[in-house]
Short mmCIF file of C-alpha atoms in Angstrom, two decimals:
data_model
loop_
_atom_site.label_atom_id
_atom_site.label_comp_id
_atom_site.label_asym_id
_atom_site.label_seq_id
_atom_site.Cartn_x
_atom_site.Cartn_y
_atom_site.Cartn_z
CA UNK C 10 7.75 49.09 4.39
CA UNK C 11 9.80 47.39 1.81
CA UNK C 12 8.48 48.00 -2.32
CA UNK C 13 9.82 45.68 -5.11
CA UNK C 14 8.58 45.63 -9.03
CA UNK C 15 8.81 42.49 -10.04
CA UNK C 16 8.53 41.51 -13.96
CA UNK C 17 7.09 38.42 -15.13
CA UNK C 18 5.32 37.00 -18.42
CA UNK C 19 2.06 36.04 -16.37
CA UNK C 20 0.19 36.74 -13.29
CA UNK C 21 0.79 33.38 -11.67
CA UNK C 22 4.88 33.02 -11.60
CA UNK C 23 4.86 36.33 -10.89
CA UNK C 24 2.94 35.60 -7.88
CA UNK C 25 5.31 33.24 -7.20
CA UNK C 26 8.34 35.53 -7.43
CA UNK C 27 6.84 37.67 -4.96
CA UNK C 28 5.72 35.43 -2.54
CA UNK C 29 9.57 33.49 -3.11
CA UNK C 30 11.14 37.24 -2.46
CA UNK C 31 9.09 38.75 -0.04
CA UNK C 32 6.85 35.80 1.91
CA UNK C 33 3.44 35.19 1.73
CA UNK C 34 2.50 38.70 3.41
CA UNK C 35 3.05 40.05 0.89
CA UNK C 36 0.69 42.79 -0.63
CA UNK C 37 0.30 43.58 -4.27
CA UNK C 38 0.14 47.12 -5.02
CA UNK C 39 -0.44 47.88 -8.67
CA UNK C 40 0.06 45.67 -11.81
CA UNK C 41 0.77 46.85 -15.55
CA UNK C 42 2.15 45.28 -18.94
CA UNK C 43 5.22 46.71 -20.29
CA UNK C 44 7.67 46.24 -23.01
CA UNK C 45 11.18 46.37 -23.69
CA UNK C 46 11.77 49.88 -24.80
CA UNK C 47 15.26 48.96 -26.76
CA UNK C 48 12.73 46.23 -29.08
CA UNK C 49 9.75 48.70 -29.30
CA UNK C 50 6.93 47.15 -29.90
CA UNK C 51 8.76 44.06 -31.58
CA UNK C 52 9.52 43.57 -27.62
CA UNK C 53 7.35 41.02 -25.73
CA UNK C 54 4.94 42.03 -23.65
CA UNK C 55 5.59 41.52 -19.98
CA UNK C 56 3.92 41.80 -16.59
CA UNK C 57 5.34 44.62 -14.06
CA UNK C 58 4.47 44.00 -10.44
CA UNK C 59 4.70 46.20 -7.74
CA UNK C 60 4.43 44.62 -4.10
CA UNK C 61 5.01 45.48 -0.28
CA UNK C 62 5.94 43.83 2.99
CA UNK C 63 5.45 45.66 6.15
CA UNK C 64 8.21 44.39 8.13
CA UNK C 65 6.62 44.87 11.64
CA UNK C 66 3.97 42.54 10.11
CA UNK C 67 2.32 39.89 12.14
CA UNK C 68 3.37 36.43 11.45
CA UNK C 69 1.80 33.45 9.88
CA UNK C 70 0.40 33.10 13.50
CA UNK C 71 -0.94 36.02 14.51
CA UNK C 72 -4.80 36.58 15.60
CA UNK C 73 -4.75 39.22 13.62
CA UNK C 74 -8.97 39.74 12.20
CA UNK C 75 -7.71 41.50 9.69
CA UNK C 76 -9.29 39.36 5.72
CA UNK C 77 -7.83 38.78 2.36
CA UNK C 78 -9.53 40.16 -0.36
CA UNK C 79 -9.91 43.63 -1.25
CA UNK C 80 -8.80 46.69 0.71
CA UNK C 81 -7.06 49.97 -0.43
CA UNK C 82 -3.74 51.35 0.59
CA UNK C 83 -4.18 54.91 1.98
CA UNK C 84 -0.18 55.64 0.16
CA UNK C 85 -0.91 53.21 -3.33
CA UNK C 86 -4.73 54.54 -3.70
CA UNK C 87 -4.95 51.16 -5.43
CA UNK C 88 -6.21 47.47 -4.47
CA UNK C 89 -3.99 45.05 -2.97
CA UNK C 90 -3.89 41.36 -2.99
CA UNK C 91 -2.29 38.84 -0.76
CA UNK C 92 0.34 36.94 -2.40
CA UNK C 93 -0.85 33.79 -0.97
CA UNK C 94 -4.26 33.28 -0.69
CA UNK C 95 -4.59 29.36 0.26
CA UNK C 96 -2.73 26.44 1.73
CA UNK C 97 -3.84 23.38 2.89
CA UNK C 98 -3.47 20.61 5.41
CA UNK C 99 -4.30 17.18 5.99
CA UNK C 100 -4.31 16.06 2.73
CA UNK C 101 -4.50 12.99 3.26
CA UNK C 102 -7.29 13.47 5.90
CA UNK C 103 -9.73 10.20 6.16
CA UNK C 104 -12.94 10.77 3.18
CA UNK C 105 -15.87 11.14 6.20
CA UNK C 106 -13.78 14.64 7.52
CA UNK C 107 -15.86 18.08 6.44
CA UNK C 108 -14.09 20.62 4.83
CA UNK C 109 -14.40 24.05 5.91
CA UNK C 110 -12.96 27.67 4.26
CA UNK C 111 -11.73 29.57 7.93
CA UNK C 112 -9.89 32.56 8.67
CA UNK C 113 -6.27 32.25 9.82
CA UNK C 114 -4.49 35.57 10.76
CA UNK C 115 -4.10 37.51 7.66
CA UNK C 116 -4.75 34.83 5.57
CA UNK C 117 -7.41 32.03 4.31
CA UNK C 118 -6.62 28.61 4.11
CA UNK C 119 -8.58 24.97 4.15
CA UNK C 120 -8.40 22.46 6.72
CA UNK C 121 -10.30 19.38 6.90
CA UNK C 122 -12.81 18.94 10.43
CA UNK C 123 -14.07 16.60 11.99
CA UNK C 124 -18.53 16.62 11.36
CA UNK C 125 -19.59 19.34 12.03
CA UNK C 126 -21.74 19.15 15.52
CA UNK C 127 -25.84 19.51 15.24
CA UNK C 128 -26.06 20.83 18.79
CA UNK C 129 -26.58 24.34 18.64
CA UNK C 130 -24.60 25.31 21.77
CA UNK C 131 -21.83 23.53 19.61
CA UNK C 132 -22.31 24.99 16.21
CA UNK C 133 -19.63 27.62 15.18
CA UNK C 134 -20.94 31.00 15.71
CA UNK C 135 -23.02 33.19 13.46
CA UNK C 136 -20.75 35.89 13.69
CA UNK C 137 -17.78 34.08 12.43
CA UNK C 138 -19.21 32.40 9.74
CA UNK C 139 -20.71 35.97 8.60
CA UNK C 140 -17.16 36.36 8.75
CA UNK C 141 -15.86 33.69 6.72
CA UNK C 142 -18.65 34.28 4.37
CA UNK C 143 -17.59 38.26 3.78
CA UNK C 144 -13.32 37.14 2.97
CA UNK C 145 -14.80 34.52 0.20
CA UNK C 146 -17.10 37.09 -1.53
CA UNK C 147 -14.18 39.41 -1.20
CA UNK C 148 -11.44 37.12 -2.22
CA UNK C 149 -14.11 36.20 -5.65
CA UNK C 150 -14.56 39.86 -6.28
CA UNK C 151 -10.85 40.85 -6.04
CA UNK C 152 -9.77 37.77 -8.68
CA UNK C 153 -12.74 38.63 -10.85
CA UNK C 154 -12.19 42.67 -10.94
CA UNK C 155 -7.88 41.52 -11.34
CA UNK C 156 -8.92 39.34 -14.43
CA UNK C 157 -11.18 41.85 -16.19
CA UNK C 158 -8.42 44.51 -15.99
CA UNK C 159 -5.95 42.37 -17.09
CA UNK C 160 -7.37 41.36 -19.88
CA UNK C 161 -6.87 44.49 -22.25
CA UNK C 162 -3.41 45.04 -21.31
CA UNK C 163 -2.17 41.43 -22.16
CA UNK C 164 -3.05 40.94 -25.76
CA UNK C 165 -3.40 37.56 -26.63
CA UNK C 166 -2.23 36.20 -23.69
CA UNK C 167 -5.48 37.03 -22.15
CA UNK C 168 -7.56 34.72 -24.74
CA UNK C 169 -5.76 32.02 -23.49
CA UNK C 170 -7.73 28.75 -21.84
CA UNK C 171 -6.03 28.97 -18.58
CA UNK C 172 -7.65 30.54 -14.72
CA UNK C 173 -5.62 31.48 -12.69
CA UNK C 174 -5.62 29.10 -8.97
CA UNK C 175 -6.20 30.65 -6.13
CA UNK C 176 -2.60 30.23 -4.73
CA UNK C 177 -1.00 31.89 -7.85
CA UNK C 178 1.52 29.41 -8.08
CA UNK C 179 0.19 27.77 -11.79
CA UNK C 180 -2.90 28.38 -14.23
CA UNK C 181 -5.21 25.84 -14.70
CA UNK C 182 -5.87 25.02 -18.28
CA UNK C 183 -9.64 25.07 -18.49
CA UNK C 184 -9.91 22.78 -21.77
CA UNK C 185 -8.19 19.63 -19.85
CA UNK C 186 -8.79 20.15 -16.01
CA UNK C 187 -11.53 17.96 -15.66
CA UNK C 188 -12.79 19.95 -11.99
CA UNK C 189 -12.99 22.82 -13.66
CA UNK C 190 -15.13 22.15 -16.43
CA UNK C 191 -17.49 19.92 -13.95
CA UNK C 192 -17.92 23.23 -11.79
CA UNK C 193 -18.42 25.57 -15.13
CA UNK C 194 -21.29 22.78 -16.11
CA UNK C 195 -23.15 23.55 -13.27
CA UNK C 196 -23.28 27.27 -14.30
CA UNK C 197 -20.45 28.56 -11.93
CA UNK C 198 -18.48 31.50 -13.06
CA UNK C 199 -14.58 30.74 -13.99
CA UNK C 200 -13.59 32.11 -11.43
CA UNK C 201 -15.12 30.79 -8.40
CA UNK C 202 -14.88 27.74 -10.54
CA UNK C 203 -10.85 27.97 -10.79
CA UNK C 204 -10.45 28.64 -6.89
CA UNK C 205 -13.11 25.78 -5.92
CA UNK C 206 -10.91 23.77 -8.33
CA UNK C 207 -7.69 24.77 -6.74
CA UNK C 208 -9.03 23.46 -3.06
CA UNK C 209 -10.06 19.99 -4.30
CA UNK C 210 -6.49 19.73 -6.00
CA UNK C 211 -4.97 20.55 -2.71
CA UNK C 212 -7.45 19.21 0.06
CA UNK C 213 -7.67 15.87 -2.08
CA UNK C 214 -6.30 12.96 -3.18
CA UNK C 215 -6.04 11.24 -6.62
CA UNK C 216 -8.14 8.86 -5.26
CA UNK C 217 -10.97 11.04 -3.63
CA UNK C 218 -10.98 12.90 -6.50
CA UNK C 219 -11.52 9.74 -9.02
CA UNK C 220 -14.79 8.90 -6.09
CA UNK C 221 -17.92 10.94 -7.74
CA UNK C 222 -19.53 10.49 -4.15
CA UNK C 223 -16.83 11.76 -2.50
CA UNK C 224 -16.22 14.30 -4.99
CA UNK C 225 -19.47 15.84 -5.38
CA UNK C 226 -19.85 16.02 -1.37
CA UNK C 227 -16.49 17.92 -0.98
CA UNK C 228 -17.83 19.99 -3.78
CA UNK C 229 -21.29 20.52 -1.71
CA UNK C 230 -19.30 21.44 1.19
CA UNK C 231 -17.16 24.14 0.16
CA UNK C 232 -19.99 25.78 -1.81
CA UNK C 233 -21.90 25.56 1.01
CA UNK C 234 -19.33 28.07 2.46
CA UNK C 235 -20.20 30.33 0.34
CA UNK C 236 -23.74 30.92 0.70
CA UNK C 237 -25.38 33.02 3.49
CA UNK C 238 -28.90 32.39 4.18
CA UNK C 239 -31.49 33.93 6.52
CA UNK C 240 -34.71 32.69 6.37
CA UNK C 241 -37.17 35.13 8.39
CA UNK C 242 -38.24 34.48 12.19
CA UNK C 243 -41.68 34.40 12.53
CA UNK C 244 -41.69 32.44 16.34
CA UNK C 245 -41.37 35.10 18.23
CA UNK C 246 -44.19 36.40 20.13
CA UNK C 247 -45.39 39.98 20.64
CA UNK C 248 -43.66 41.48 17.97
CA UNK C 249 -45.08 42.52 14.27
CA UNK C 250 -42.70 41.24 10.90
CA UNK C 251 -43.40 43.32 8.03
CA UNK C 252 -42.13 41.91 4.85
CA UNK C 253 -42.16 43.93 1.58
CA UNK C 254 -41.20 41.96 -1.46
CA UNK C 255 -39.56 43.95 -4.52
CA UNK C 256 -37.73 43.59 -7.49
CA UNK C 257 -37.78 43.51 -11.63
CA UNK C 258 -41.57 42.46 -13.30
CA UNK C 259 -42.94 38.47 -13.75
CA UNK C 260 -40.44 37.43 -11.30
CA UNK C 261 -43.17 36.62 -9.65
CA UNK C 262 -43.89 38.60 -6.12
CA UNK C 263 -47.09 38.48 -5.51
CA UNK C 264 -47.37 34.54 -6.29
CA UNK C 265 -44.38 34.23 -3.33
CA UNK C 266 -46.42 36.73 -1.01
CA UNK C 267 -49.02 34.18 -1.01
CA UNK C 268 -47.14 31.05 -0.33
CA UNK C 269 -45.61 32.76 2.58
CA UNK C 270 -48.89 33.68 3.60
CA UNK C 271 -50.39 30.65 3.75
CA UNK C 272 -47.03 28.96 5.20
CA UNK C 273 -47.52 31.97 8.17
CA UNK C 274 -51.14 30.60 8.49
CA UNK C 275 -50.47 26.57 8.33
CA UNK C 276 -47.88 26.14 9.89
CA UNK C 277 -46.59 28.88 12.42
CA UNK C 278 -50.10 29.83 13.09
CA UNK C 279 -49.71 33.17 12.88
CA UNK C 280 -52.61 36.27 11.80
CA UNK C 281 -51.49 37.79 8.64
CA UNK C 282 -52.57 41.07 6.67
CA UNK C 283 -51.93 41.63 3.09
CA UNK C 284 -51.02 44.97 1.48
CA UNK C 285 -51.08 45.93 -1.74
CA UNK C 286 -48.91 49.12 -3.89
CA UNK C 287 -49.33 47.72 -6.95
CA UNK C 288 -51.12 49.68 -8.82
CA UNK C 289 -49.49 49.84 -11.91
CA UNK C 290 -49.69 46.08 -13.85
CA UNK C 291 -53.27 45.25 -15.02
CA UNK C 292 -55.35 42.81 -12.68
CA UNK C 293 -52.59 43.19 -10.01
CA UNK C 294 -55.13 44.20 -7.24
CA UNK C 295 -57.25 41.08 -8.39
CA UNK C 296 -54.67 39.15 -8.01
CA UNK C 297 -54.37 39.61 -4.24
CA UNK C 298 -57.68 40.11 -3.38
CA UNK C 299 -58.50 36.45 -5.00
CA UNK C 300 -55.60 35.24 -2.91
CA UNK C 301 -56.82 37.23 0.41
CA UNK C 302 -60.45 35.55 0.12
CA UNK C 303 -59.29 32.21 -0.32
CA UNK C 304 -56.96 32.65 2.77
CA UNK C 305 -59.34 34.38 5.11
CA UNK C 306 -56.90 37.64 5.07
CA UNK C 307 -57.53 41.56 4.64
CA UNK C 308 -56.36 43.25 1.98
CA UNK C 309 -55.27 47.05 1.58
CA UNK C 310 -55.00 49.07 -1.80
CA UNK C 311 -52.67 52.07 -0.60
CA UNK C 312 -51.46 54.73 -3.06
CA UNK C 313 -49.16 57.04 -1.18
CA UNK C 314 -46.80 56.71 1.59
CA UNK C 315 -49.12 57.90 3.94
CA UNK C 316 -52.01 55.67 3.29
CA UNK C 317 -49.17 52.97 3.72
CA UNK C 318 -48.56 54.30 7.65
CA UNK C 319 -52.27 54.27 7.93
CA UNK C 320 -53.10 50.72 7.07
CA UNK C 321 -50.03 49.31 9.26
CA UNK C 322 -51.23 51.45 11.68
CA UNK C 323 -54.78 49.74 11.48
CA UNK C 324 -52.93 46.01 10.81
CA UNK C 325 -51.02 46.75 13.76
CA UNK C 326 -52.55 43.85 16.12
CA UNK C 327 -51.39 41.30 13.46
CA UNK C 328 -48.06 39.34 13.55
CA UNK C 329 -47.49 39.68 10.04
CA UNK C 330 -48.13 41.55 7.59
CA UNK C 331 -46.99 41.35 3.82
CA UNK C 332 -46.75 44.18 1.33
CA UNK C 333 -46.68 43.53 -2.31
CA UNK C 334 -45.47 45.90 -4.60
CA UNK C 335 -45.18 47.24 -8.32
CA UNK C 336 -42.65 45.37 -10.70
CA UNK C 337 -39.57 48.10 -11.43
CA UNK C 338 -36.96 48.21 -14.10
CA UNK C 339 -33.76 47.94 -12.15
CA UNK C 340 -32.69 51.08 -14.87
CA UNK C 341 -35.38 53.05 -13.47
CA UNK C 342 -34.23 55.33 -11.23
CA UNK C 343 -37.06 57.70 -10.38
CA UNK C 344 -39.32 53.97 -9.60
CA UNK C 345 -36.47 52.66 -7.50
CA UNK C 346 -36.39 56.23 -5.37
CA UNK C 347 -40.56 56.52 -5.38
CA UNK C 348 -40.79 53.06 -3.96
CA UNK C 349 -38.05 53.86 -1.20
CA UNK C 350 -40.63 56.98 -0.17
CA UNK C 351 -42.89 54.50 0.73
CA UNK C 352 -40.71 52.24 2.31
CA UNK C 353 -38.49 54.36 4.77
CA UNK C 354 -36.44 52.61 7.71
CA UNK C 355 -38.72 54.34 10.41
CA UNK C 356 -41.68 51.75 9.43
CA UNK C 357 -39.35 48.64 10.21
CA UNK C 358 -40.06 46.71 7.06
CA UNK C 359 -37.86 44.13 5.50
CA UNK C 360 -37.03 44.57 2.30
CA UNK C 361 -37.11 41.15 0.27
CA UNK C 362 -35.54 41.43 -3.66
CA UNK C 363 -37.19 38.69 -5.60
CA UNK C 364 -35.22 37.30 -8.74
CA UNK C 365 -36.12 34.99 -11.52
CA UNK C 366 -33.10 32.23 -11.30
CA UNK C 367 -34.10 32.30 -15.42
CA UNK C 368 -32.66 36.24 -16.09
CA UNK C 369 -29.51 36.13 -17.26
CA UNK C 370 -26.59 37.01 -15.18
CA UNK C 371 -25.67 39.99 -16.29
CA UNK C 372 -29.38 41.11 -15.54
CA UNK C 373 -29.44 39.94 -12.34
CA UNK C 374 -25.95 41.77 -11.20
CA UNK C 375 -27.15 44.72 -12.40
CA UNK C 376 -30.95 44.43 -10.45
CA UNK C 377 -28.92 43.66 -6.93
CA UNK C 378 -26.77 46.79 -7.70
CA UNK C 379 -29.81 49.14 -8.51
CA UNK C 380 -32.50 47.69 -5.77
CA UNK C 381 -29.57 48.30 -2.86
CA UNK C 382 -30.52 51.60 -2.88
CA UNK C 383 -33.52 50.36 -1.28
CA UNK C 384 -31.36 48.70 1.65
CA UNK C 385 -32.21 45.39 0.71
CA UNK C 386 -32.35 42.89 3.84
CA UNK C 387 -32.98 39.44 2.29
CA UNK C 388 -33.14 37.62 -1.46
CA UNK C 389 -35.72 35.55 -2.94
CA UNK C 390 -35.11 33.33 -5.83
CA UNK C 391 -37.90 31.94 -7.59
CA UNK C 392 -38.72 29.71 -10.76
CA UNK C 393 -35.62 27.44 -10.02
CA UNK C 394 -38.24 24.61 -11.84
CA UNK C 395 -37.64 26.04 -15.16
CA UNK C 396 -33.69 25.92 -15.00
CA UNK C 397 -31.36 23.23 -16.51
CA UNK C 398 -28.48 24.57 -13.72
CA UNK C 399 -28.39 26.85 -10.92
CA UNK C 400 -25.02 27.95 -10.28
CA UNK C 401 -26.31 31.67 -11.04
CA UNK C 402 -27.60 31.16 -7.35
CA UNK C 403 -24.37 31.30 -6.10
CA UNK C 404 -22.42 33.60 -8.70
CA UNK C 405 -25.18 36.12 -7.55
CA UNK C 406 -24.70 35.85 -4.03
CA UNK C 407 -21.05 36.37 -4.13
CA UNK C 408 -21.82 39.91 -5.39
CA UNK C 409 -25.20 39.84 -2.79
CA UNK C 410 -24.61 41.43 0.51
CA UNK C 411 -28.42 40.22 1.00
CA UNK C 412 -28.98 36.77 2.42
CA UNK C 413 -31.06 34.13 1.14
CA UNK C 414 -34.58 33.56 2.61
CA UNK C 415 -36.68 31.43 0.13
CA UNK C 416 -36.25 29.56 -2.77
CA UNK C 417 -39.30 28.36 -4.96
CA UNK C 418 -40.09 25.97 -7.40
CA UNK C 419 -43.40 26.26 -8.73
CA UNK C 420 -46.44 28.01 -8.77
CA UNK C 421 -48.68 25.80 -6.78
CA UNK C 422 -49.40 27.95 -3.77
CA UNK C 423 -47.84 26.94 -0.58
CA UNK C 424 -46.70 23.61 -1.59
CA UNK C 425 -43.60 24.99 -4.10
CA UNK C 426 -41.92 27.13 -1.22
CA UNK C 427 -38.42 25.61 0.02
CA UNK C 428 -37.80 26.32 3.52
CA UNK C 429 -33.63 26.68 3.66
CA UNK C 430 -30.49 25.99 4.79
CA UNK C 431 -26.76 26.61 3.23
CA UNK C 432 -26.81 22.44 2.51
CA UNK C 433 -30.36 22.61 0.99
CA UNK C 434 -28.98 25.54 -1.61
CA UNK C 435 -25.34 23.72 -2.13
CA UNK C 436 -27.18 20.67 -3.12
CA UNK C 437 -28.91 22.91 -5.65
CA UNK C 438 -26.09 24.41 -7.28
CA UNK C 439 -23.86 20.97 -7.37
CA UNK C 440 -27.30 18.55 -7.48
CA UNK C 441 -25.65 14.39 -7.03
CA UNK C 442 -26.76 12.15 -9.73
CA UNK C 443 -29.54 10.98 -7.98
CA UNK C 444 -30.62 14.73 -7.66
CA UNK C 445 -29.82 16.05 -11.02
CA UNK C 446 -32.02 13.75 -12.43
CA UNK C 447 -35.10 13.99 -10.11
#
């Protein structure tokens, strides 16, 4: 293996230098700022690169599965970075082609398609678009966590207005670049914003670009990319689904529980049981119960894990049954770890987190970090009806190893359930006109 340190004022020619030195195989080891020592600290402050190229490495070419994003070296003990993350091709590509984010090699890079086919025995397969899905969230992880550590060490270049792109060969100053700011108005974060930017620079022309139509579906496309969703299976016959829905207080579980319910009922005709753990928030029992007689269903009040075995046990002739449960902080360890006693893997239940799409960010990072100790299978997000934008949707499922399953939009009960697809949620995060002001 080869090792250069490379020193450049900024992150993004120094990118450059090393993929100009070394190709675009490159891996970046370690980064740090550093100074002149003859100037002290009258000497500018400068950015030291250390990078690798394994010279038995696979080519451009190369079926290598091996992702971008984040990995550690076993000799660095540090997290590398490919030096090139995108190209394009077909740039020029007629306005009706889909765009697509694919694997190639060791690399990612966009190529226009033609439509993509509605025939299932045609679609691209689930397992490489799980894939695809895992390098992007990876690849929007790595430039976050390399722009948050930066930060401190660079001084004032840091409070500059520029993103890094995703190729590293310029910065994109966020004031002026007109994509940019259109993505960060629709909630985005800067820097899935900056690398959704940098492909419809690339994969576009002035002229697309100047076409809002054009724009906004290139824009749906990509994000669509992004998004993993995973809406539950209740068709098939001879087999129970147990659902348990979870997450922070007022986001609103038990009103979801219902809607599903009565979807279950309606439409996939299906014999549901409701269960009930929530014992803890005033009326909570009520709540259900009112729900339950309305709909024709049992309901079960269980207070320990075993009464929970026991009324599955009894429930077990049903297709589906749905267990609501207590509101917990997300900082609330001992909850989190009591309501993981009473749902253990050997009773086969998903695990549904429900979010509020109003919490803010930060919030909601930090209740998908603490509920995974549950082994979350799915995501809910609710109350999209009382947000201006909903680009938190995606900035928390780049950071969500859980799919998406429902979104709502109300609280009439079934009628403000959304039934899913990656399309349906991309035209939520970047609405058209038409749909942004429905």
């Amino acid at each position: 293996m080869q090792v250069r340190v490379f020193e450049s004022p900024d992150m993004a020619s120094g990118l450059k230098m090393v993929r100009n030195e070394l190709g675009a195989d490159a891996l970046i080891l370690s980064t740090r700022s550093v100074r002149n020592p003859r100037l002290g600290i009258l000497g500018k402050s400068m950015l030291e690169i250390t990078a690798a190229i394994d010279e038995a490495a696979p080519s451009i070419n190369s079926k290598s599965s091996a992702f971008a994003g984040t990995s550690w070296n076993a000799a660095a003990q540090a997290p590398f970075y490919r030096a090139e993350t995108f190209s394009t091709q077909n740039k020029n590509a007629s306005p009706g082609n889909r765009f697509s984010l694919v694997p190639s090699g060791r690399r990612s890079r966009v190529e226009t398609m033609s439509p993509l086919p509605n025939k299932p025995e045609q679609a691209i397969s689930e397992t490489k678009a799980d894939r695809e899905i895992d390098e992007l969230k990876s690849m929007i992880r790595s430039l976050s966590a390399e722009v948050s550590r930066l930060k401190p060490s660079l001084g004032e270049n840091a409070q500059s207005s520029t993103v890094a792109t995703a190729g590293g060969d310029e910065t994109i100053p966020v004031e002026s670049d007109v994509l940019v700011n259109m993505l960060l108005g629709y909630g985005i974060c800067p820097e899935t914003a900056a690398i959704i930017a940098d492909l419809g620079h690339n994969a576009l022309s002035d002229e697309e670009r100047s076409d809002p139509e054009q724009l906004i579906r290139f824009l749906q496309e990509i994000t669509a990319g992004f998004i993993q969703v995973s809406p539950p299976d209740f068709s098939a016959q001879g087999s129970q689904k147990r659902i348990a829905f979870v997450g922070p207080t007022g986001v609103g579980k038990t009103t979801t529980l219902a809607k599903i319910a009565a979807r279950c009922i309606s439409e996939c005709k299906k014999s549901v049981a409701l269960i009930t753990i929530d014992t803890y928030r005033i009326a909570a029992v009520e709540q259900l119960k009112v729900y339950g007689e309305i709909m024709g269903l049992p309901v079960d009040v269980v207070l320990t894990p075993g009464q929970l075995e026991k009324a599955l046990h009894n429930h077990r002739h049903r297709d589906v049954i749905l267990i609501d449960t207590a509101g917990r902080s997300p900082k609330d360890r001992v909850s989190i770890e009591e309501l993981a006693a009473f749902l253990h893997d050997d009773l086969d239940i998903e695990k549904h987190l429900v979010l509020s799409a109003g919490t803010r960010e930060k919030e909601l990072h930090e209740t998908v970090s603490h509920f995974q100790k549950l082994d979350l299978d799915k995501t809910i997000f609710t109350k999209i009806d009382e947000c201006s934008n909903l680009g938190v949707i995606l900035n928390t499922q780049l950071k969500n190893p859980a799919p998406l399953s429902y979104i709502t939009n109300g609280q009439r009960v079934p009628e403000d359930l959304l039934a899913i697809d990656r399309d349906t949620v991309a035209r939520l995060v970047i609405p058209s006109n038409q749909e942004s002001t429905s």
